Coordinates of C-alpha atoms (C1' of nucleotides) in Angstrom, one line a residue:
Chain A
X1 CA -20.7 3.3 6.9
X2 CA -17.0 3.8 6.5
X3 CA -15.0 6.5 8.3
X4 CA -15.4 10.0 6.7
X5 CA -11.6 10.4 6.9
X6 CA -11.0 8.8 3.5
X7 CA -13.5 11.0 1.8
X8 CA -12.3 14.2 3.3
X9 CA -8.6 13.3 2.7
X10 CA -9.4 12.4 -1.0
X11 CA -10.8 15.9 -1.6
X12 CA -8.0 17.7 0.2
X13 CA -5.6 15.6 -1.8
X14 CA -7.3 16.4 -5.1
X15 CA -7.2 20.1 -4.1
X16 CA -3.5 19.9 -3.5
X17 CA -2.9 18.3 -6.9
X18 CA -5.0 21.0 -8.6
X19 CA -3.1 23.7 -6.7
X20 CA 0.2 22.2 -7.9
X21 CA -1.1 22.1 -11.5
X22 CA -2.2 25.7 -11.6
X23 CA 1.1 26.6 -10.0
X24 CA 0.0 28.2 -6.8
X25 CA 2.5 28.5 -3.9
X26 CA 4.1 25.1 -3.7
X27 CA 4.1 25.3 0.1
X28 CA 0.4 25.8 0.1
X29 CA -0.1 22.7 -2.1
X30 CA 2.1 20.8 0.3
X31 CA 0.2 22.0 3.3
X32 CA -3.0 20.5 1.8
X33 CA -1.2 17.3 1.0
X34 CA 0.1 17.0 4.6
X35 CA -3.3 17.8 6.0
X36 CA -4.9 15.1 3.7
X37 CA -2.4 12.5 5.0
X38 CA -3.0 13.6 8.6
X39 CA -6.8 13.3 8.2
X40 CA -6.5 9.9 6.4
X41 CA -4.3 8.6 9.2
X42 CA -6.1 10.1 12.1
X43 CA -7.4 7.6 14.6
X44 CA -10.8 9.2 15.1
X45 CA -13.6 9.3 12.6
X46 CA -13.8 13.0 11.5
X47 CA -17.4 12.3 10.6
X48 CA -18.2 12.7 14.3
X49 CA -16.0 15.7 15.0
X50 CA -16.8 19.4 15.0
X51 CA -14.7 22.0 13.3
X52 CA -12.7 22.7 16.5
X53 CA -11.9 19.1 17.0
X54 CA -10.8 18.7 13.4
X55 CA -8.5 21.7 13.9
X56 CA -6.8 19.8 16.6
X57 CA -5.4 17.3 14.1
X58 CA -1.8 18.1 13.4
X59 CA -1.2 20.0 10.2
X60 CA -4.9 20.9 10.0
X61 CA -5.3 24.6 10.7
X62 CA -8.2 27.0 10.7
X63 CA -8.6 27.2 6.9
X64 CA -8.4 23.5 6.2
X65 CA -10.6 22.6 9.2
X66 CA -13.2 24.9 7.7
X67 CA -13.0 23.1 4.4
X68 CA -13.2 19.7 6.1
X69 CA -16.4 20.8 7.8
X70 CA -17.7 22.0 4.5
X71 CA -17.0 18.6 3.0
X72 CA -18.8 16.9 5.8
X73 CA -21.8 19.1 5.3
X74 CA -22.0 19.5 1.5
X75 CA -19.8 16.7 0.2
X76 CA -17.4 19.2 -1.3
X77 CA -16.0 22.7 -0.9
X78 CA -16.1 25.8 -2.9
X79 CA -12.4 26.2 -3.6
X80 CA -12.3 22.7 -4.9
X81 CA -15.2 23.3 -7.2
X82 CA -13.6 26.5 -8.6
X83 CA -10.4 24.7 -9.4
X84 CA -12.3 21.7 -10.9
X85 CA -13.9 24.2 -13.3
X86 CA -10.5 25.6 -14.2
X87 CA -8.6 22.3 -14.8
X88 CA -10.2 19.4 -16.7
X89 CA -10.2 16.1 -14.9
X90 CA -8.0 14.6 -17.6
X91 CA -5.2 17.0 -16.9
X92 CA -5.0 15.6 -13.3
X93 CA -4.8 12.2 -14.8
X94 CA -1.9 13.4 -16.9
X95 CA -0.1 14.5 -13.8
X96 CA -0.5 11.1 -12.3
X97 CA 1.5 9.4 -15.1
X98 CA 4.9 8.4 -13.7
X99 CA 7.6 10.8 -14.9
X100 CA 5.0 13.5 -15.7
X101 CA 4.0 15.9 -13.0
X102 CA 1.9 18.9 -12.5
X103 CA 4.1 21.3 -14.5
X104 CA 4.4 19.1 -17.5
X105 CA 0.7 18.3 -17.4
X106 CA -0.2 21.9 -17.4
X107 CA 2.3 22.6 -20.2
X108 CA 0.7 19.9 -22.4
X109 CA -2.7 21.3 -21.8
X110 CA -1.8 25.0 -22.3
X111 CA 0.6 24.5 -25.2
X112 CA -0.9 21.6 -27.1
X113 CA -4.4 21.3 -25.8
X114 CA -3.8 17.8 -24.4
X115 CA -6.5 17.2 -21.8
X116 CA -6.5 13.4 -21.3
X117 CA -4.4 10.3 -21.5
X118 CA -5.8 9.3 -25.0
X119 CA -5.0 12.8 -26.3
X120 CA -1.5 12.5 -24.9
X121 CA -0.8 9.2 -26.6
X122 CA -2.1 10.6 -29.8
X123 CA 0.1 13.7 -29.5
X124 CA 3.2 11.5 -28.9
X125 CA 2.4 9.3 -31.9
X126 CA 1.7 12.1 -34.3
X127 CA 4.7 14.1 -33.3
X128 CA 2.7 16.9 -31.9
X129 CA 5.1 17.3 -28.9
X130 CA 8.1 18.0 -31.1
X131 CA 9.6 21.4 -30.3
X132 CA 7.8 21.6 -26.9
X133 CA 10.3 22.8 -24.4
X134 CA 11.4 20.0 -22.1
X135 CA 9.8 17.2 -24.3
X136 CA 12.6 15.4 -26.1
X137 CA 12.7 11.8 -27.4
X138 CA 13.5 10.3 -24.0
X139 CA 10.6 12.1 -22.5
X140 CA 8.3 10.7 -25.1
X141 CA 9.5 7.2 -24.4
X142 CA 9.0 7.7 -20.7
X143 CA 5.5 8.9 -21.3
X144 CA 4.7 5.8 -23.3
X145 CA 6.2 3.6 -20.6
X146 CA 4.4 5.4 -17.8
X147 CA 1.0 5.1 -19.5
X148 CA 1.7 1.4 -20.1
X149 CA 2.5 1.0 -16.5
X150 CA -0.7 2.6 -15.4
X151 CA -2.7 0.7 -18.0
X152 CA -1.3 -2.6 -16.7
X153 CA -2.7 -1.7 -13.3
X154 CA -5.8 -1.2 -15.5
X155 CA -9.2 -0.9 -14.1
X156 CA -8.3 -3.1 -11.1
X157 CA -8.3 -1.6 -7.7
X158 CA -6.0 -2.4 -4.7
X159 CA -7.0 -5.2 -2.4
X160 CA -7.7 -2.9 0.5
X161 CA -10.1 -0.6 -1.4
X162 CA -12.1 -3.6 -2.7
X163 CA -12.1 -5.2 0.7
X164 CA -13.6 -2.1 2.4
X165 CA -16.3 -1.8 -0.1
X166 CA -17.1 -5.5 0.0
X167 CA -17.3 -5.5 3.8
X168 CA -19.7 -2.6 3.9
X169 CA -22.0 -4.2 1.3
X170 CA -21.8 -7.6 3.0
X171 CA -22.8 -6.0 6.3
X172 CA -25.7 -4.2 4.7
X173 CA -27.0 -7.3 2.9
X174 CA -26.6 -9.5 6.0
X175 CA -29.0 -7.3 7.9
X176 CA -31.9 -7.9 5.5
X177 CA -34.5 -10.2 6.9
X178 CA -34.4 -13.5 5.0
X179 CA -30.6 -13.3 4.3
X180 CA -29.2 -16.5 5.9
X181 CA -25.6 -16.0 4.9
X182 CA -23.6 -13.4 3.0
X183 CA -19.9 -13.1 2.2
X184 CA -17.6 -12.0 -0.6
X185 CA -16.1 -14.5 -3.0
X186 CA -14.0 -14.3 -6.1
X187 CA -10.5 -13.0 -6.3
X188 CA -11.1 -10.8 -3.2
X189 CA -11.7 -13.9 -1.1
X190 CA -8.5 -15.4 -2.6
X191 CA -6.7 -12.3 -1.4
X192 CA -5.3 -11.3 -4.8
X193 CA -3.3 -8.1 -4.8
X194 CA -5.7 -6.2 -7.1
X195 CA -9.4 -6.8 -7.7
X196 CA -11.3 -6.4 -11.0
X197 CA -14.8 -6.7 -9.6
X198 CA -16.3 -7.7 -6.4
X199 CA -18.4 -10.9 -6.1
X200 CA -20.9 -11.0 -3.2
X201 CA -22.7 -14.2 -2.5
X202 CA -25.8 -14.5 -0.3
X203 CA -28.0 -17.4 0.7
X204 CA -31.8 -16.8 0.9
X205 CA -34.9 -18.6 0.0
X206 CA -36.4 -15.5 -1.5
X207 CA -33.9 -13.3 -3.4
X208 CA -36.2 -10.4 -4.1
X209 CA -35.7 -8.3 -0.9
X210 CA -31.9 -8.7 -1.2
X211 CA -31.8 -7.6 -4.8
X212 CA -34.1 -4.6 -4.1
X213 CA -32.0 -3.5 -1.2
X214 CA -28.8 -4.0 -3.0
X215 CA -29.5 -1.6 -5.9
X216 CA -30.6 1.0 -3.3
X217 CA -27.4 1.0 -1.4
X218 CA -25.8 4.4 -1.0
X219 CA -22.6 3.2 -2.7
X220 CA -24.4 2.4 -5.9
X221 CA -24.1 4.8 -8.8
X222 CA -25.5 2.7 -11.6
X223 CA -27.3 -0.6 -12.1
X224 CA -25.8 -2.6 -14.9
X225 CA -28.0 -5.7 -14.7
X226 CA -30.9 -6.6 -12.4
X227 CA -32.2 -10.1 -12.3
X228 CA -33.6 -12.7 -9.8
X229 CA -30.3 -14.5 -9.0
X230 CA -27.7 -12.0 -10.2
X231 CA -27.6 -8.2 -10.0
X232 CA -24.6 -6.1 -11.1
X233 CA -24.0 -2.5 -10.1
X234 CA -21.2 0.0 -10.4
X235 CA -20.2 2.0 -7.3
X236 CA -19.3 5.7 -7.3
X237 CA -15.7 4.6 -7.0
X238 CA -16.2 2.8 -10.3
X239 CA -16.1 -0.7 -9.0
X240 CA -18.4 -3.3 -10.4
X241 CA -20.1 -5.4 -7.7
X242 CA -22.1 -8.5 -8.5
X243 CA -24.6 -9.9 -6.0
X244 CA -25.6 -13.5 -6.5
X245 CA -28.3 -15.1 -4.3
X246 CA -28.5 -18.8 -4.0
X247 CA -30.8 -21.2 -2.0
X248 CA -29.3 -21.8 1.4
X249 CA -29.0 -25.6 0.8
X250 CA -26.4 -25.1 -2.0
X251 CA -24.4 -22.4 -0.2
X252 CA -21.1 -24.5 0.0
X253 CA -21.1 -25.5 -3.7
X254 CA -21.9 -21.9 -4.8
X255 CA -19.2 -20.4 -2.5
X256 CA -16.7 -22.9 -3.9
X257 CA -17.7 -22.1 -7.4
X258 CA -17.7 -18.3 -7.2
X259 CA -14.5 -18.2 -5.2
X260 CA -12.6 -19.8 -8.1
X261 CA -10.0 -19.4 -9.4
X262 CA -11.2 -20.7 -12.8
X263 CA -8.0 -22.8 -13.1
X264 CA -8.6 -24.2 -9.6
X265 CA -12.2 -25.1 -10.3
X266 CA -11.2 -26.8 -13.6
X267 CA -8.8 -28.9 -11.6
X268 CA -11.4 -29.8 -9.0
X269 CA -14.0 -30.6 -11.5
X270 CA -11.6 -33.0 -13.3
X271 CA -11.3 -34.9 -10.1
X272 CA -15.1 -35.0 -9.8
X273 CA -15.4 -36.3 -13.4
X274 CA -12.8 -39.1 -12.7
X275 CA -15.0 -40.2 -9.8
X276 CA -18.2 -40.3 -11.9
X277 CA -19.4 -37.1 -10.3
X278 CA -20.4 -33.6 -11.6
X279 CA -19.6 -30.4 -9.7
X280 CA -21.4 -27.1 -10.4
X281 CA -22.5 -24.1 -8.4
X282 CA -25.6 -26.0 -7.4
X283 CA -23.8 -29.0 -5.8
X284 CA -21.9 -32.1 -6.3
X285 CA -24.0 -34.7 -8.2
X286 CA -23.8 -38.3 -9.3
X287 CA -23.1 -37.9 -13.0
X288 CA -25.2 -40.9 -13.9
X289 CA -28.3 -40.6 -11.7
X290 CA -28.1 -36.9 -11.3
X291 CA -28.7 -37.3 -7.5
X292 CA -27.4 -34.5 -5.3
X293 CA -24.6 -35.7 -3.0
X294 CA -23.5 -32.6 -1.1
X295 CA -23.8 -28.8 -1.5
X296 CA -24.3 -27.2 1.9
X297 CA -20.7 -26.5 2.9
X298 CA -17.4 -26.1 1.0
X299 CA -15.7 -28.6 3.3
X300 CA -18.3 -31.2 2.6
X301 CA -17.8 -30.7 -1.2
X302 CA -14.0 -31.0 -1.0
X303 CA -14.2 -34.0 1.4
X304 CA -16.6 -35.9 -0.8
X305 CA -14.0 -35.5 -3.6
X306 CA -11.3 -36.9 -1.3
X307 CA -9.7 -33.5 -0.7
X308 CA -9.0 -31.6 2.4
X309 CA -10.7 -28.2 2.5
X310 CA -8.5 -25.8 0.7
X311 CA -8.0 -22.3 2.0
X312 CA -9.2 -19.7 -0.6
X313 CA -5.9 -18.0 -0.7
X314 CA -4.3 -21.2 -2.2
X315 CA -6.9 -21.7 -4.9
X316 CA -4.8 -20.7 -7.9
X317 CA -3.9 -24.1 -9.3
X318 CA -0.4 -23.8 -8.0
X319 CA -0.4 -27.4 -6.8
X320 CA -2.9 -27.0 -4.0
X321 CA -5.3 -29.7 -5.3
X322 CA -2.6 -32.3 -5.4
X323 CA -1.5 -31.3 -1.9
X324 CA -5.1 -31.5 -0.6
X325 CA -5.4 -35.0 -2.1
X326 CA -2.4 -36.0 -0.1
X327 CA -3.5 -34.0 2.9
X328 CA -0.3 -32.0 2.7
X329 CA -1.6 -28.5 2.7
X330 CA 0.3 -26.1 4.9
X331 CA -1.4 -24.6 8.0
X332 CA -1.3 -21.0 6.8
X333 CA -0.2 -18.2 8.9
X334 CA -3.1 -15.9 10.1
X335 CA -3.3 -12.4 11.4
X336 CA -4.0 -13.7 14.9
X337 CA -0.7 -15.5 14.9
X338 CA 1.2 -12.2 14.7
X339 CA 2.9 -11.3 18.0
X340 CA 4.6 -8.2 16.7
X341 CA 5.1 -5.7 13.9
X342 CA 8.7 -4.9 12.9
X343 CA 8.3 -2.0 10.5
X344 CA 6.5 1.2 11.4
X345 CA 7.1 5.0 11.3
X346 CA 6.3 8.0 13.4
X347 CA 6.1 11.7 12.8
X348 CA 9.8 11.9 13.5
X349 CA 10.2 11.0 9.9
X350 CA 7.4 10.5 7.4
X351 CA 4.7 9.1 9.6
X352 CA 1.7 11.2 10.7
X353 CA 1.2 9.9 14.3
X354 CA 3.3 10.5 17.4
X355 CA 5.5 7.8 19.0
X356 CA 3.1 7.7 21.9
X357 CA 0.0 7.2 19.6
X358 CA 1.7 4.5 17.5
X359 CA 2.8 2.5 20.6
X360 CA -0.7 2.8 22.1
X361 CA -2.2 1.6 18.8
X362 CA 0.2 -1.3 18.7
X363 CA -0.7 -2.2 22.2
X364 CA -4.4 -2.2 21.4
X365 CA -3.7 -4.8 18.8
X366 CA -2.3 -7.1 21.6
X367 CA 1.2 -7.3 20.3
X368 CA 3.9 -8.8 22.5
X369 CA 6.6 -6.8 20.8
X370 CA 6.6 -3.8 18.6
X371 CA 9.4 -2.0 16.6
X372 CA 9.5 1.6 15.7
X373 CA 11.7 1.9 12.6
X374 CA 11.9 5.4 11.4
X375 CA 14.0 6.3 8.4
X376 CA 17.8 6.7 8.7
X377 CA 19.7 9.8 7.6
X378 CA 20.4 8.8 3.9
X379 CA 16.8 9.5 3.0
X380 CA 17.7 13.2 3.4
X381 CA 14.2 14.4 3.0
X382 CA 13.3 12.9 6.3
X383 CA 16.1 14.8 8.1
X384 CA 16.9 12.1 10.5
X385 CA 20.0 12.6 12.7
X386 CA 21.8 10.4 15.1
X387 CA 20.7 12.7 18.0
X388 CA 17.1 12.5 17.0
X389 CA 17.3 8.7 16.8
X390 CA 18.8 8.5 20.2
X391 CA 16.4 10.9 21.7
X392 CA 13.5 8.8 20.3
X393 CA 15.1 5.8 21.9
X394 CA 15.1 7.5 25.2
X395 CA 11.4 8.3 24.9
X396 CA 10.7 4.8 23.9
X397 CA 12.5 3.4 26.9
X398 CA 10.5 5.7 29.1
X399 CA 7.2 4.6 27.4
X400 CA 8.2 1.0 28.1
X401 CA 7.2 1.5 31.7
X402 CA 3.6 2.1 30.7
X403 CA 3.5 -1.1 28.6
X404 CA 4.7 -4.0 30.8
X405 CA 3.1 -6.6 28.5
X406 CA 4.6 -5.3 25.2
X407 CA 8.4 -5.2 24.5
X408 CA 9.2 -2.0 22.7
X409 CA 12.0 -2.3 20.2
X410 CA 13.9 0.6 18.9
X411 CA 14.7 0.0 15.2
X412 CA 15.6 1.8 12.1
X413 CA 14.6 1.5 8.4
X414 CA 18.0 1.8 6.8
X415 CA 18.5 2.8 3.2
X416 CA 20.5 0.5 1.0
X417 CA 22.8 2.5 -1.2
X418 CA 23.7 1.4 -4.7
X419 CA 26.8 -0.4 -3.4
X420 CA 24.8 -2.3 -0.7
X421 CA 26.1 -0.2 2.2
X422 CA 23.6 1.3 4.7
X423 CA 23.3 4.7 6.4
X424 CA 25.1 4.2 9.7
X425 CA 28.4 2.5 10.6
X426 CA 28.5 -0.8 12.5
X427 CA 28.9 0.7 16.0
X428 CA 25.8 2.9 15.6
X429 CA 23.7 0.1 14.2
X430 CA 24.7 -1.9 17.2
X431 CA 22.6 0.4 19.4
X432 CA 19.4 -0.6 17.6
X433 CA 17.3 -3.5 18.6
X434 CA 16.3 -4.3 15.1
X435 CA 17.2 -3.0 11.6
X436 CA 15.1 -3.2 8.5
X437 CA 17.1 -2.3 5.3
X438 CA 15.3 -1.3 2.1
X439 CA 15.9 0.1 -1.3
X440 CA 14.5 3.6 -1.8
X441 CA 16.3 4.9 -4.9
X442 CA 18.4 3.8 -7.8
X443 CA 15.7 1.6 -9.1
X444 CA 17.2 1.2 -12.5
X445 CA 20.5 -0.5 -11.9
X446 CA 21.2 -3.7 -13.8
X447 CA 20.1 -7.0 -12.4
X448 CA 23.7 -7.8 -11.6
X449 CA 24.2 -4.5 -9.7
X450 CA 20.9 -4.9 -7.8
X451 CA 21.8 -8.4 -6.9
X452 CA 25.2 -7.5 -5.6
X453 CA 23.6 -4.6 -3.7
X454 CA 21.1 -6.8 -1.9
X455 CA 23.4 -9.6 -1.2
X456 CA 25.8 -7.2 0.5
X457 CA 22.9 -5.8 2.6
X458 CA 22.0 -9.4 3.7
X459 CA 25.6 -9.9 4.6
X460 CA 25.6 -7.0 7.0
X461 CA 25.5 -8.5 10.4
X462 CA 23.3 -5.6 11.7
X463 CA 20.6 -6.0 9.1
X464 CA 17.9 -8.3 10.3
X465 CA 15.3 -7.8 7.7
X466 CA 15.2 -6.7 4.0
X467 CA 12.1 -4.4 3.6
X468 CA 10.0 -4.4 0.4
X469 CA 12.6 -6.2 -1.6
X470 CA 11.6 -5.3 -5.2
X471 CA 10.6 -1.7 -4.5
X472 CA 7.6 -2.0 -6.8
X473 CA 4.6 0.3 -6.4
X474 CA 1.6 -0.9 -8.3
X475 CA 0.7 1.3 -11.2
X476 CA 3.6 3.6 -10.4
X477 CA 6.9 1.8 -10.4
X478 CA 8.1 -1.5 -11.7
X479 CA 10.1 -3.8 -9.5
X480 CA 13.8 -3.7 -9.6
X481 CA 15.7 -6.3 -11.7
X482 CA 17.1 -9.0 -9.5
X483 CA 18.6 -12.5 -9.6
X484 CA 16.0 -13.7 -7.2
X485 CA 17.6 -17.1 -6.6
X486 CA 20.9 -15.5 -5.7
X487 CA 19.3 -13.0 -3.2
X488 CA 17.0 -15.6 -1.7
X489 CA 20.0 -17.9 -1.2
X490 CA 21.9 -15.1 0.4
X491 CA 19.0 -14.3 2.8
X492 CA 18.7 -17.9 3.8
X493 CA 22.5 -18.3 4.2
X494 CA 22.9 -15.2 6.3
X495 CA 19.8 -15.6 8.4
X496 CA 18.3 -12.4 7.0
X497 CA 14.5 -12.3 7.0
X498 CA 12.6 -11.0 4.0
X499 CA 9.6 -8.8 4.6
X500 CA 6.2 -9.3 3.2
X501 CA 5.2 -5.6 3.3
X502 CA 1.5 -4.9 3.7
X503 CA 1.3 -1.5 2.1
X504 CA -1.5 -2.0 -0.4
X505 CA 0.5 -0.5 -3.2
X506 CA 3.5 -2.5 -2.4
X507 CA 2.6 -6.1 -1.3
X508 CA 6.3 -6.8 -1.6
X509 CA 7.4 -9.6 -1.6
X510 CA 4.5 -10.7 -3.7
X511 CA 2.9 -14.1 -3.5
X512 CA 5.0 -15.8 -6.2
X513 CA 8.2 -14.4 -4.7
X514 CA 7.2 -15.8 -1.3
X515 CA 6.7 -19.2 -2.7
X516 CA 10.0 -19.0 -4.5
X517 CA 11.9 -17.7 -1.5
X518 CA 10.6 -20.3 0.9
X519 CA 12.1 -23.0 -1.3
X520 CA 15.4 -21.5 -0.3
X521 CA 14.6 -21.8 3.3
X522 CA 14.2 -18.1 3.9
X523 CA 12.5 -16.7 7.0
X524 CA 10.0 -13.9 6.6
X525 CA 8.4 -11.0 8.5
X526 CA 4.8 -9.8 8.0
X527 CA 4.9 -6.0 8.5
X528 CA 2.6 -3.1 8.1
X529 CA 5.1 -0.4 7.2
X530 CA 2.5 1.8 9.0
X531 CA 2.8 5.6 8.7
X532 CA -0.2 6.1 10.9
X533 CA -2.1 4.3 13.6
X534 CA -4.8 3.1 11.2
X535 CA -2.2 1.6 8.9
X536 CA -1.1 -0.9 11.5
X537 CA -3.9 -3.0 10.0
X538 CA -2.0 -3.3 6.8
X539 CA -0.6 -6.6 8.2
X540 CA -3.9 -8.0 7.1
X541 CA -3.0 -7.6 3.4
X542 CA 0.5 -8.8 4.0
X543 CA -0.9 -11.9 5.7
X544 CA -3.2 -12.6 2.7
X545 CA -0.1 -12.3 0.5
X546 CA 1.9 -14.6 2.8
X547 CA -0.9 -17.1 2.7
X548 CA -1.0 -17.0 -1.1
X549 CA 2.7 -17.8 -0.8
X550 CA 1.9 -20.8 1.3
X551 CA 3.6 -19.5 4.5
X552 CA 3.1 -21.2 7.8
X553 CA 3.7 -19.3 11.1
X554 CA 6.9 -21.3 11.7
X555 CA 8.4 -19.4 8.7
X556 CA 7.4 -16.0 10.0
X557 CA 9.7 -14.7 12.7
X558 CA 7.2 -12.1 14.1
X559 CA 4.8 -14.9 15.0
X560 CA 7.4 -16.4 17.3
X561 CA 7.7 -15.9 21.0
X562 CA 9.9 -13.0 21.9
X563 CA 12.5 -15.4 23.2
X564 CA 12.7 -17.3 19.9
X565 CA 12.5 -14.1 17.9
X566 CA 15.3 -12.4 19.8
X567 CA 17.5 -15.5 19.4
X568 CA 17.0 -15.2 15.7
X569 CA 18.3 -11.6 15.8
X570 CA 21.1 -12.6 18.0
X571 CA 22.2 -15.4 15.6
X572 CA 22.4 -12.9 12.8
X573 CA 24.7 -10.7 14.7
X574 CA 27.1 -13.4 15.7
X575 CA 26.9 -15.4 12.5
X576 CA 27.8 -12.9 9.9
Chain B
dG1 C1' -1.7 27.0 4.5
dC2 C1' 0.5 25.4 8.9
dC3 C1' 3.4 26.0 12.6
dG4 C1' 6.5 27.7 16.2
dT5 C1' 8.4 31.1 18.3
dT6 C1' 14.5 34.0 19.1
dT7 C1' 5.7 34.1 18.1
dT8 C1' 2.1 37.3 14.4
dC9 C1' 6.6 36.3 10.2
dG10 C1' 9.6 33.3 8.0
dG11 C1' 10.5 28.9 7.0
dC12 C1' 8.6 24.9 5.4
dC13 C1' 11.7 18.1 2.6
dC14 C1' 16.4 18.4 0.5
dG15 C1' 19.3 16.1 -2.5
dA16 C1' 19.8 13.2 -6.6
dC17 C1' 18.6 12.0 -10.9
dT18 C1' 16.9 12.7 -15.6
dG19 C1' 16.5 14.8 -19.8
dT20 C1' 17.0 18.5 -21.4
dT21 C1' 19.7 22.0 -21.4
dT22 C1' 24.4 24.7 -22.7
dT23 C1' 23.0 26.2 -16.9
dC24 C1' 18.5 24.2 -15.4
dA25 C1' 13.5 22.6 -14.5
dG26 C1' 10.8 18.9 -13.2
dT27 C1' 10.1 14.8 -10.8
dC28 C1' 10.9 11.7 -7.2
dG29 C1' 11.5 9.6 -2.7

DNA sequence: GCCGTTTTCGGCCCGACTGTTTTCAGTCG
């Protein structure tokens, strides 16, 4: 079963939101928010901790530890239930709309009786918000745009959420006697950035025990359909999960079929047809005689069609079938190729783990080098100062003694101002081993302005990496407008790496931008942007995205030996 | 509500931006 941390953090977070809506002490709401983040990012499973141990988590005091214990025992806590009774669920959803917040959500509810998103749209469209203090025409436009942004994220869930659910279910199904194989397929196996529903595939001669166990899993809230070969359920998190059970002998054909994408499968079936063959989830057949040719492994199916096995992350009909026919598929970068992480935060700025804990967690991943890149002073809310940065550097240098096998790099995540300048002057930047520069505000400049801004950042000799280039946050914020060709060309020309950020709401660059940028000869990093020890694993999602972009390890600088990697940084300094 | 201490209270994420306002509240990062 998953760590209890996520569950506890979710309820603390909900409580914080409700406190903000009902207008309690803002600092109290923030205390719950901080505690939720601390619990979510804590390295130990709170499910196995007593109240005193929970209290030892930073930013969790007596009161919140008590509530966490209550959650572990009862699944909720009284204070939360009281507020839930006071504030309709829909009002919380209103506060989640970009540009709305707790205050405006409550105002809509109190003054106009708006208690869900539908009601809000109706109120805007029928002019019911006219005259409401603080709600002018621009606000109405922003509401419509915000709802549209959320709707576009739709019912889909982030990759990481779906992956966790799928892995739990696959583990449970795999344990059932008679289950010979089990894995997830569909868009999840292809590593898409969001997932609509989860497809689980299992191989067994007798499907009955698997189906029976599946509908009984603790995650299952509702059974949508229940048959011999396919059963669909909805989890408590609202995710639809389909389990399909196939005979073991057609595992490969079924996995190929259910992994998709649809466009990829159409392309592959066309090739089969041209060869007088027929491909289905049951196998590859001779079209004329109907004789089964192969079905047991994916590789055998592809090979019988004259194709190299195609990694699932490439199966989007973006040219991978033609490449497979010519045996020209790239050897994709994998998580195990990563020798370092170049973007992470500690509690000196907005991370929740100490420098020591982050370094220890990075070492546990087996990295050869690891950069701590806390925010620089322009993100004023983080209150970074030069003194603090230098003191952190001293601590890191001392820590280095304890990690002879991992090179500790002192870095900074710089903030790119609207004019393309960054927080610190050249001589200060020179003190850092590595600098990631990112956009954190001014998201609405014109494409021309954003392009100038980013090109100037690339041209800074002390900027080695551009972090999360487009600044998008799925369902929350659109990407900035850019002339991508111009920025990619500048990155390639100046030897500035572009980051594939693994934050599940970011995944920025996204797959298509990676493909686009690599045509310019850009180098990349695969980074976690971790704000806690557990988030170091976000490189997993960045790697899937990089794979979808077709990246090989040769294009990703943090798969390189430290020697080669440091030469890349050095060239940047001297070239620009 | 948490935390640190010049410790049992007082400060806590602060400044910019937006849209509304006509001096500021709400939202965001």
